[in-house]
């Protein structure tokens, strides 16, 4: 079902506007997920849907065994935006391999490669179809700095797992940022 949804979505994208820039030839990396992952400890980490000042609130739900996520930040046109979605494990994957599901996009893999639960999380997301991939990696930190221990640790973790960290983009966190997700 998931591969059918991905195929239908990629066909729709190609027929509507051509292939997006983030879809490139290649295969997804086979990353190792965090051992003994505890979903409840990952609360309050950031997710990156905007271009700067990104911040998120994760509300864990025992009944849903996942998170309701509110993410906010500034768009490239300097508009402050908020978005709500869910991140949750499925019966097909272990807790560290979840799905991220926001209303404007179809559900995609959300794999926690490594975390210490206190200062950083390294998350990988990739969908592969017919020799092309849409690949994303995220460095989540409890602080808004885009350099430092979280970035250094995740750079090493991504490289070790075959993910090209040099293609990652920094998210600007400047004095103008307002964190109010």
PDB file of N, CA, C and O in Angstrom, residues 50 53-59 69-73 80-84 178-181:
ATOM      1  N   UNK A  50      10.630  24.547   7.665  1.00  0.00           N
ATOM      2  CA  UNK A  50      10.784  25.921   7.208  1.00  0.00           C
ATOM      3  C   UNK A  50      12.258  26.229   6.983  1.00  0.00           C
ATOM      4  O   UNK A  50      13.105  25.369   7.134  1.00  0.00           O
ATOM      5  N   UNK A  53      14.712  29.860  11.900  1.00  0.00           N
ATOM      6  CA  UNK A  53      14.056  30.003  13.205  1.00  0.00           C
ATOM      7  C   UNK A  53      13.087  28.854  13.500  1.00  0.00           C
ATOM      8  O   UNK A  53      12.036  29.054  14.100  1.00  0.00           O
ATOM      9  N   UNK A  54      13.432  27.658  13.084  1.00  0.00           N
ATOM     10  CA  UNK A  54      12.534  26.512  13.226  1.00  0.00           C
ATOM     11  C   UNK A  54      12.528  26.007  14.659  1.00  0.00           C
ATOM     12  O   UNK A  54      13.572  25.884  15.299  1.00  0.00           O
ATOM     13  N   UNK A  55      11.335  25.728  15.154  1.00  0.00           N
ATOM     14  CA  UNK A  55      11.178  25.157  16.492  1.00  0.00           C
ATOM     15  C   UNK A  55       9.897  24.339  16.530  1.00  0.00           C
ATOM     16  O   UNK A  55       8.970  24.581  15.756  1.00  0.00           O
ATOM     17  N   UNK A  56       9.885  23.352  17.411  1.00  0.00           N
ATOM     18  CA  UNK A  56       8.739  22.440  17.474  1.00  0.00           C
ATOM     19  C   UNK A  56       8.393  22.092  18.908  1.00  0.00           C
ATOM     20  O   UNK A  56       9.253  22.076  19.784  1.00  0.00           O
ATOM     21  N   UNK A  57       7.130  21.789  19.110  1.00  0.00           N
ATOM     22  CA  UNK A  57       6.656  21.211  20.360  1.00  0.00           C
ATOM     23  C   UNK A  57       6.120  19.827  20.034  1.00  0.00           C
ATOM     24  O   UNK A  57       5.273  19.674  19.154  1.00  0.00           O
ATOM     25  N   UNK A  58       6.626  18.825  20.737  1.00  0.00           N
ATOM     26  CA  UNK A  58       6.180  17.450  20.569  1.00  0.00           C
ATOM     27  C   UNK A  58       5.365  17.071  21.791  1.00  0.00           C
ATOM     28  O   UNK A  58       5.863  17.118  22.908  1.00  0.00           O
ATOM     29  N   UNK A  59       4.113  16.694  21.594  1.00  0.00           N
ATOM     30  CA  UNK A  59       3.258  16.244  22.683  1.00  0.00           C
ATOM     31  C   UNK A  59       3.061  14.744  22.543  1.00  0.00           C
ATOM     32  O   UNK A  59       2.411  14.280  21.600  1.00  0.00           O
ATOM     33  N   UNK A  69       2.710  17.019  16.744  1.00  0.00           N
ATOM     34  CA  UNK A  69       3.818  17.960  16.590  1.00  0.00           C
ATOM     35  C   UNK A  69       3.308  19.291  16.045  1.00  0.00           C
ATOM     36  O   UNK A  69       2.588  19.323  15.052  1.00  0.00           O
ATOM     37  N   UNK A  70       3.690  20.379  16.707  1.00  0.00           N
ATOM     38  CA  UNK A  70       3.449  21.718  16.192  1.00  0.00           C
ATOM     39  C   UNK A  70       4.813  22.300  15.873  1.00  0.00           C
ATOM     40  O   UNK A  70       5.661  22.424  16.762  1.00  0.00           O
ATOM     41  N   UNK A  71       5.034  22.623  14.611  1.00  0.00           N
ATOM     42  CA  UNK A  71       6.302  23.171  14.161  1.00  0.00           C
ATOM     43  C   UNK A  71       6.050  24.563  13.596  1.00  0.00           C
ATOM     44  O   UNK A  71       5.058  24.789  12.912  1.00  0.00           O
ATOM     45  N   UNK A  72       6.949  25.474  13.889  1.00  0.00           N
ATOM     46  CA  UNK A  72       6.801  26.846  13.406  1.00  0.00           C
ATOM     47  C   UNK A  72       8.165  27.404  13.002  1.00  0.00           C
ATOM     48  O   UNK A  72       9.200  26.878  13.387  1.00  0.00           O
ATOM     49  N   UNK A  73       8.124  28.468  12.228  1.00  0.00           N
ATOM     50  CA  UNK A  73       9.335  29.138  11.788  1.00  0.00           C
ATOM     51  C   UNK A  73       8.996  30.094  10.666  1.00  0.00           C
ATOM     52  O   UNK A  73       7.829  30.292  10.331  1.00  0.00           O
ATOM     53  N   UNK A  80       5.809  34.166   9.166  1.00  0.00           N
ATOM     54  CA  UNK A  80       5.838  33.230  10.290  1.00  0.00           C
ATOM     55  C   UNK A  80       4.701  32.229  10.096  1.00  0.00           C
ATOM     56  O   UNK A  80       3.533  32.605   9.982  1.00  0.00           O
ATOM     57  N   UNK A  81       5.041  30.952  10.022  1.00  0.00           N
ATOM     58  CA  UNK A  81       4.062  29.907   9.752  1.00  0.00           C
ATOM     59  C   UNK A  81       4.075  28.851  10.853  1.00  0.00           C
ATOM     60  O   UNK A  81       5.099  28.622  11.485  1.00  0.00           O
ATOM     61  N   UNK A  82       2.920  28.192  11.051  1.00  0.00           N
ATOM     62  CA  UNK A  82       2.796  27.060  11.977  1.00  0.00           C
ATOM     63  C   UNK A  82       2.175  25.899  11.221  1.00  0.00           C
ATOM     64  O   UNK A  82       1.334  26.099  10.347  1.00  0.00           O
ATOM     65  N   UNK A  83       2.567  24.714  11.619  1.00  0.00           N
ATOM     66  CA  UNK A  83       2.090  23.514  10.961  1.00  0.00           C
ATOM     67  C   UNK A  83       1.912  22.422  12.015  1.00  0.00           C
ATOM     68  O   UNK A  83       2.723  22.328  12.932  1.00  0.00           O
ATOM     69  N   UNK A  84       0.859  21.621  11.892  1.00  0.00           N
ATOM     70  CA  UNK A  84       0.652  20.539  12.851  1.00  0.00           C
ATOM     71  C   UNK A  84       0.600  19.203  12.129  1.00  0.00           C
ATOM     72  O   UNK A  84       0.047  19.100  11.030  1.00  0.00           O
ATOM     73  N   UNK A 178      11.836  34.108  16.927  1.00  0.00           N
ATOM     74  CA  UNK A 178      10.862  34.079  18.012  1.00  0.00           C
ATOM     75  C   UNK A 178      10.412  32.636  18.129  1.00  0.00           C
ATOM     76  O   UNK A 178       9.916  32.061  17.159  1.00  0.00           O
ATOM     77  N   UNK A 179      10.565  32.050  19.307  1.00  0.00           N
ATOM     78  CA  UNK A 179      10.229  30.636  19.483  1.00  0.00           C
ATOM     79  C   UNK A 179       8.936  30.527  20.266  1.00  0.00           C
ATOM     80  O   UNK A 179       8.906  30.645  21.475  1.00  0.00           O
ATOM     81  N   UNK A 180       7.845  30.307  19.518  1.00  0.00           N
ATOM     82  CA  UNK A 180       6.527  30.256  20.162  1.00  0.00           C
ATOM     83  C   UNK A 180       5.600  29.229  19.481  1.00  0.00           C
ATOM     84  O   UNK A 180       4.446  29.518  19.223  1.00  0.00           O
ATOM     85  N   UNK A 181       6.093  28.049  19.177  1.00  0.00           N
ATOM     86  CA  UNK A 181       5.281  27.043  18.495  1.00  0.00           C
ATOM     87  C   UNK A 181       4.036  26.760  19.300  1.00  0.00           C
ATOM     88  O   UNK A 181       3.005  26.484  18.826  1.00  0.00           O
TER      89      UNK A 181
END
